[in-house]
Amino acid sequence: MNQNIERISRILINNNIKPSFQRIKILEYLLENKKHPTVDEIYVSLHPEIPTLSKTTIYNTLNLFLESGIVRALNIESSESRYDPITDQHGHFKCDHCGSVYDFPVNFENIKSNKFLEGYEVKEKDVILKGICKHCKEN
Amino acid sequence: MNQNIERISRILINNNIKPSFQRIKILEYLLENKKHPTVDEIYVSLHPEIPTLSKTTIYNTLNLFLESGIVRALNIESSESRYDPITDQHGHFKCDHCGSVYDFPVNFENIKSNKFLEGYEVKEKDVILKGICKHCKEN
DNA sequence: AAATAAAAATGTAACAATTACAAAAAAAGT
DNA sequence: ACTTTTTTTGTAATTGTTACATTTTTATTT
Ligand SMILES: [Mn+2]
Ligand SMILES: [Mn+2]
Ligand SMILES: [Zn+2]
Ligand SMILES: [Zn+2]
């Protein structure tokens, strides 16, 4: 566990972010449960352990993480953002039934090598699918 | 112009939506300027011509259109939804500089035929790119 | 170690997109 | 013409997010 905190601290330091207790805990939460949580989900999960934690701190911290590129924001639903510590290219499947957000690999070359996109500078890519997940279909 | 209203009325009637003045105008706006507007952009554009128009009506109408599937909602930014009367599969490119949202064709077969998605029922698909558009790059 | 300065966390208020709800207006049916 | 139903409207409530001032923590200097 202490090893884990060491590892997470190093990620922050490498990105010029001072490894405060809250920042470590928030990044740890993202990395341990790769569930693409919302701010509220992070808050509800960490609050029992850190009763003084403020939602503003979560917002501040995530925005800080976004700027240095150690997390990605996902706009799957219009209502609220989700956060993903895996920044390598991949797609997302959101289950309408259980609410889970699954990762899946995507070959972006097919998408980028498109006549219509010649001359366009692509910085961000997102593939979002919605439907019913395998697990929910089996019940 | 009258022809146009006839055509739009028929779309609504075919989807069991009574073609009121407001509904016709909102759908007409979506179909004429294929700019993936936000609710506010629709409101600002139509308000001069229809001073009594209420934003609530625009929300009600778009939700009605969504239910019958004659428009699609896009969650490109987290802050607000955009609306698209073209429901055939295609991708979207949002320019960070000028704010335009461009359509481009996407081959979804590559994405769907994915081992990781076997057993998953896909109902909605979205491909969203962000960056700088050709037009802005040339300036 | 005490004092000072800088950075981070917190709580509250402000904001903005969206929905809920009730009243007014318009349309349809009798 | 009267009644009922549908649609539109305005206002208030809700909710995710940001702004801002204050408090707390951490780092630096004396
Ligand atoms: Mn992911
Ligand atoms: Mn489109
Ligand atoms: Zn599911
Ligand atoms: Zn542009």
Coordinates of C-alpha atoms (C1' of nucleotides) and ligand atoms in Angstrom, one line a residue:
Chain A
M1 CA 0.0 0.0 0.0
N2 CA 2.8 2.4 0.9
Q3 CA 4.5 1.2 -2.3
N4 CA 1.3 2.3 -4.2
I5 CA 1.4 5.8 -2.7
E6 CA 5.0 6.1 -3.6
R7 CA 4.2 5.1 -7.2
I8 CA 1.3 7.6 -7.4
S9 CA 3.4 10.4 -5.9
R10 CA 6.0 9.8 -8.5
I11 CA 3.4 10.2 -11.3
L12 CA 2.3 13.5 -9.8
I13 CA 5.9 14.8 -9.3
N14 CA 6.8 13.8 -12.9
N15 CA 4.0 16.0 -14.0
N16 CA 5.0 19.0 -11.8
I17 CA 2.1 18.5 -9.4
K18 CA 2.9 18.5 -5.7
P19 CA 1.7 15.2 -4.2
S20 CA -0.7 16.4 -1.6
F21 CA -2.8 13.9 0.4
Q22 CA -6.0 14.7 -1.5
R23 CA -4.3 14.6 -4.9
I24 CA -2.8 11.2 -4.2
K25 CA -6.1 9.8 -3.0
I26 CA -8.0 11.0 -6.0
L27 CA -5.5 9.7 -8.5
E28 CA -5.3 6.5 -6.5
Y29 CA -9.0 6.1 -6.7
L30 CA -9.0 6.6 -10.4
L31 CA -6.3 4.1 -11.0
E32 CA -7.6 1.4 -8.7
N33 CA -11.2 1.4 -9.8
K34 CA -11.1 2.0 -13.5
K35 CA -14.8 2.7 -13.6
H36 CA -14.7 6.2 -15.3
P37 CA -16.3 7.8 -12.3
T38 CA -18.1 11.1 -12.1
V39 CA -17.1 13.8 -9.6
D40 CA -19.9 12.7 -7.4
E41 CA -18.9 9.1 -7.4
I42 CA -15.4 10.0 -6.4
Y43 CA -16.7 12.2 -3.6
V44 CA -19.1 9.6 -2.3
S45 CA -16.3 6.9 -2.4
L46 CA -13.6 9.0 -0.7
H47 CA -15.7 10.9 1.8
P48 CA -15.9 8.2 4.4
E49 CA -12.1 7.9 4.5
I50 CA -11.5 11.7 4.1
P51 CA -14.4 13.4 5.9
T52 CA -13.0 16.9 5.3
L53 CA -12.8 16.4 1.5
S54 CA -14.5 19.0 -0.5
K55 CA -16.1 18.6 -3.9
T56 CA -14.3 21.8 -5.0
T57 CA -11.0 20.1 -4.3
I58 CA -12.0 17.2 -6.5
Y59 CA -12.9 19.6 -9.3
N60 CA -9.7 21.6 -8.8
T61 CA -7.6 18.4 -8.7
L62 CA -9.2 16.9 -11.8
N63 CA -8.8 20.1 -13.8
L64 CA -5.2 20.1 -12.7
F65 CA -4.8 16.5 -13.9
L66 CA -6.5 17.4 -17.2
E67 CA -4.1 20.2 -17.8
S68 CA -1.1 18.0 -17.4
G69 CA -2.8 15.2 -19.4
I70 CA -2.7 12.5 -16.8
V71 CA -6.4 12.0 -17.0
R72 CA -9.0 12.4 -19.8
A73 CA -12.5 13.7 -19.5
L74 CA -15.3 11.8 -21.1
N75 CA -18.6 13.4 -22.2
I76 CA -20.7 10.3 -22.5
E77 CA -23.9 11.7 -21.0
S78 CA -24.7 15.4 -21.4
S79 CA -25.4 15.7 -17.7
E80 CA -21.9 15.2 -16.2
S81 CA -18.3 14.4 -17.1
R82 CA -16.5 11.2 -16.3
Y83 CA -12.8 10.9 -15.8
D84 CA -10.4 8.3 -17.1
P85 CA -6.7 7.8 -16.0
I86 CA -6.0 5.7 -19.1
T87 CA -5.0 8.2 -21.8
D88 CA -4.0 5.7 -24.5
Q89 CA -6.5 5.6 -27.4
H90 CA -9.5 3.4 -26.7
G91 CA -13.3 3.4 -27.1
H92 CA -16.0 3.4 -24.5
F93 CA -19.2 1.4 -24.2
K94 CA -21.9 2.7 -21.8
C95 CA -24.5 0.3 -20.7
D96 CA -28.0 1.9 -20.5
H97 CA -29.1 -0.7 -18.1
C98 CA -26.4 -1.0 -15.4
G99 CA -24.6 2.2 -16.2
S100 CA -21.1 0.6 -16.5
V101 CA -18.6 2.2 -18.9
Y102 CA -16.4 -0.4 -20.5
D103 CA -13.2 0.1 -22.5
F104 CA -12.5 -1.5 -25.8
P105 CA -9.7 -1.2 -28.3
V106 CA -10.3 0.9 -31.4
N107 CA -8.2 1.2 -34.5
F108 CA -8.2 5.0 -35.2
E109 CA -6.2 4.8 -38.4
N110 CA -9.3 3.9 -40.3
I111 CA -11.0 6.9 -39.0
K112 CA -8.2 9.4 -39.4
S113 CA -7.2 8.3 -42.9
N114 CA -10.4 9.9 -44.3
K115 CA -10.5 12.1 -47.3
F116 CA -12.9 14.5 -45.5
L117 CA -10.3 15.1 -42.8
E118 CA -7.4 16.1 -45.0
G119 CA -6.1 19.4 -43.7
Y120 CA -7.8 19.0 -40.4
E121 CA -5.5 18.8 -37.3
V122 CA -7.0 16.1 -35.0
K123 CA -6.1 16.5 -31.3
E124 CA -8.7 14.4 -29.5
K125 CA -10.5 11.3 -30.6
D126 CA -13.5 9.6 -29.0
V127 CA -15.6 6.6 -29.9
I128 CA -18.6 6.2 -27.8
L129 CA -21.1 3.3 -28.0
K130 CA -24.3 2.9 -26.0
G131 CA -26.5 -0.1 -25.5
I132 CA -26.9 -3.2 -23.3
C133 CA -23.7 -4.9 -22.1
K134 CA -23.1 -8.6 -22.2
H135 CA -23.6 -9.0 -18.5
C136 CA -27.0 -7.4 -18.5
K137 CA -28.1 -9.3 -21.6
E138 CA -27.6 -12.6 -19.8
N139 CA -30.1 -11.7 -17.0
Chain B
M1 CA -41.0 28.4 -49.0
N2 CA -44.6 27.2 -48.6
Q3 CA -43.4 24.0 -50.2
N4 CA -40.8 23.7 -47.6
I5 CA -43.3 24.0 -44.8
E6 CA -45.4 21.4 -46.4
R7 CA -42.5 19.1 -46.6
I8 CA -41.5 19.6 -42.9
S9 CA -45.1 19.2 -41.8
R10 CA -45.3 15.9 -43.5
I11 CA -42.2 14.7 -41.6
L12 CA -43.8 15.6 -38.3
I13 CA -47.1 14.0 -39.2
N14 CA -45.4 10.9 -40.3
N15 CA -43.9 10.7 -36.8
N16 CA -47.2 11.3 -35.1
I17 CA -46.3 14.8 -34.1
K18 CA -48.8 17.6 -34.7
P19 CA -47.2 20.2 -36.9
S20 CA -47.6 23.3 -34.8
F21 CA -46.0 26.6 -35.9
Q22 CA -43.2 26.3 -33.3
R23 CA -42.4 22.7 -34.1
I24 CA -42.2 23.4 -37.8
K25 CA -40.0 26.4 -37.3
I26 CA -37.6 24.5 -35.0
L27 CA -37.3 21.5 -37.4
E28 CA -37.0 23.9 -40.3
Y29 CA -34.1 25.6 -38.6
L30 CA -32.3 22.4 -37.9
L31 CA -32.7 21.2 -41.5
E32 CA -31.8 24.5 -43.2
N33 CA -28.7 25.3 -41.2
K34 CA -27.0 22.0 -40.5
K35 CA -24.8 23.5 -37.9
H36 CA -25.6 21.2 -35.0
P37 CA -26.9 24.1 -32.9
T38 CA -27.3 24.3 -29.2
V39 CA -30.7 25.2 -27.6
D40 CA -29.5 28.7 -27.1
E41 CA -28.4 29.1 -30.7
I42 CA -31.8 27.9 -31.9
Y43 CA -33.4 30.4 -29.5
V44 CA -31.3 33.4 -30.5
S45 CA -31.9 32.6 -34.2
L46 CA -35.6 32.1 -34.1
H47 CA -36.5 34.7 -31.5
P48 CA -36.4 37.8 -33.8
E49 CA -39.0 36.1 -36.1
I50 CA -41.0 34.5 -33.2
P51 CA -40.8 36.9 -30.3
T52 CA -43.1 34.9 -28.1
L53 CA -41.0 31.8 -28.5
S54 CA -40.0 30.2 -25.2
K55 CA -36.8 28.2 -24.4
T56 CA -39.0 25.7 -22.7
T57 CA -40.8 25.1 -25.9
I58 CA -37.5 24.5 -27.7
Y59 CA -36.5 21.9 -25.0
N60 CA -40.0 20.3 -25.1
T61 CA -39.9 20.1 -28.9
L62 CA -36.4 18.7 -29.1
N63 CA -37.2 16.0 -26.6
L64 CA -40.3 15.2 -28.6
F65 CA -38.1 15.0 -31.7
L66 CA -35.6 12.8 -29.9
E67 CA -38.3 10.3 -28.8
S68 CA -39.5 9.8 -32.3
G69 CA -35.9 9.7 -33.6
I70 CA -36.1 12.5 -36.1
V71 CA -33.2 14.3 -34.4
R72 CA -30.1 13.1 -32.6
A73 CA -28.4 14.7 -29.6
L74 CA -24.7 15.2 -29.6
N75 CA -22.7 15.4 -26.4
I76 CA -19.6 17.0 -27.8
E77 CA -18.9 19.4 -25.0
S78 CA -19.9 18.6 -21.4
S79 CA -21.6 21.9 -21.0
E80 CA -24.5 21.7 -23.5
S81 CA -26.1 19.4 -26.0
R82 CA -26.2 19.9 -29.7
Y83 CA -28.9 18.7 -32.1
D84 CA -28.6 17.0 -35.5
P85 CA -31.5 16.3 -37.9
I86 CA -29.3 13.8 -39.8
T87 CA -29.7 10.5 -38.1
D88 CA -27.7 8.4 -40.6
Q89 CA -24.4 7.2 -39.1
H90 CA -21.6 9.8 -39.4
G91 CA -18.8 11.2 -37.3
H92 CA -18.3 14.8 -36.0
F93 CA -15.3 17.1 -35.9
K94 CA -15.4 20.0 -33.6
C95 CA -13.0 22.9 -34.2
D96 CA -11.6 24.3 -31.0
H97 CA -10.9 27.6 -32.8
C98 CA -14.0 28.6 -34.7
G99 CA -16.4 26.2 -32.9
S100 CA -17.8 24.7 -36.0
V101 CA -19.0 21.1 -36.0
Y102 CA -18.3 19.3 -39.3
D103 CA -19.8 16.0 -40.5
F104 CA -17.6 13.3 -41.9
P105 CA -18.4 9.7 -43.0
V106 CA -17.3 6.8 -40.8
N107 CA -17.2 3.1 -41.5
F108 CA -18.7 1.7 -38.3
E109 CA -18.2 -1.9 -39.4
N110 CA -14.5 -1.8 -38.3
I111 CA -15.6 -0.6 -34.9
K112 CA -18.5 -3.0 -34.3
S113 CA -16.7 -6.1 -35.5
N114 CA -14.6 -6.2 -32.4
K115 CA -13.9 -9.2 -30.3
F116 CA -14.4 -7.2 -27.1
L117 CA -18.0 -6.2 -28.2
E118 CA -19.3 -9.7 -28.8
G119 CA -22.5 -10.2 -26.8
Y120 CA -22.9 -6.5 -26.5
E121 CA -26.0 -4.9 -28.0
V122 CA -25.0 -1.6 -29.6
K123 CA -27.8 0.9 -30.0
E124 CA -26.0 4.2 -30.4
K125 CA -22.6 5.0 -32.0
D126 CA -20.6 8.2 -31.9
V127 CA -17.3 9.2 -33.2
I128 CA -16.1 12.6 -32.1
L129 CA -12.9 14.3 -33.1
K130 CA -11.6 17.7 -31.9
G131 CA -8.9 19.9 -33.2
I132 CA -8.4 22.7 -35.7
C133 CA -10.3 22.7 -38.9
K134 CA -8.9 23.2 -42.4
H135 CA -10.4 26.6 -42.7
C136 CA -8.9 27.9 -39.4
K137 CA -5.5 26.3 -40.2
E138 CA -5.2 28.4 -43.4
N139 CA -5.4 31.7 -41.5
Chain C
dA1 C1' 12.2 27.2 16.6
dA2 C1' 9.3 31.3 15.4
dA3 C1' 7.9 34.2 11.9
dT4 C1' 6.7 34.8 7.1
dA5 C1' 5.4 33.6 2.6
dA6 C1' 3.4 30.5 -0.7
dA7 C1' 0.4 26.8 -2.0
dA8 C1' -3.6 23.9 -1.3
dA9 C1' -8.0 22.9 0.6
dT10 C1' -12.4 24.3 1.9
dG11 C1' -17.2 26.4 2.1
dT12 C1' -20.3 29.4 0.1
dA13 C1' -22.1 31.9 -3.5
dA14 C1' -22.7 32.5 -8.4
dC15 C1' -23.7 30.5 -12.9
dA16 C1' -25.7 28.0 -16.6
dA17 C1' -28.2 24.1 -18.8
dT18 C1' -32.1 21.5 -18.1
dT19 C1' -36.4 20.0 -16.1
dA20 C1' -40.8 20.5 -13.2
dC21 C1' -44.9 22.6 -12.7
dA22 C1' -48.8 25.4 -13.1
dA23 C1' -51.2 28.9 -15.7
dA24 C1' -52.4 30.9 -20.3
dA25 C1' -53.3 30.3 -25.1
dA26 C1' -54.6 27.7 -29.0
dA27 C1' -56.7 23.9 -31.3
dA28 C1' -60.0 20.3 -31.7
dG29 C1' -64.3 18.1 -30.7
dT30 C1' -69.2 18.3 -29.4
Chain D
dA1 C1' -71.0 28.5 -28.2
dC2 C1' -69.1 25.4 -24.8
dT3 C1' -66.0 21.8 -23.3
dT4 C1' -62.0 19.2 -23.5
dT5 C1' -57.5 18.4 -25.0
dT6 C1' -53.1 19.9 -26.6
dT7 C1' -49.5 23.2 -26.9
dT8 C1' -47.0 27.0 -25.3
dT9 C1' -45.3 30.0 -21.9
dG10 C1' -43.1 31.9 -17.6
dT11 C1' -41.2 30.9 -13.3
dA12 C1' -39.2 28.2 -10.0
dA13 C1' -36.4 24.2 -8.8
dT14 C1' -32.5 21.2 -9.7
dT15 C1' -27.9 20.1 -10.7
dG16 C1' -23.0 20.1 -12.4
dT17 C1' -19.5 23.3 -12.4
dT18 C1' -16.8 27.5 -11.5
dA19 C1' -15.6 31.9 -8.9
dC20 C1' -14.0 33.7 -4.9
dA21 C1' -12.7 34.6 -0.2
dT22 C1' -11.2 32.3 3.9
dT23 C1' -8.8 28.8 6.4
dT24 C1' -5.4 25.3 6.7
dT25 C1' -1.3 23.3 5.4
dT26 C1' 3.4 23.4 3.7
dA27 C1' 7.7 25.6 2.5
dT28 C1' 11.0 29.2 3.3
dT29 C1' 13.5 32.6 5.8
dT30 C1' 15.1 34.7 9.8
Ligands
MN1 MN -11.5 4.3 -20.5
MN2 MN -24.0 15.7 -38.0
ZN3 ZN -25.0 -3.6 -18.2
ZN4 ZN -12.2 26.2 -37.3

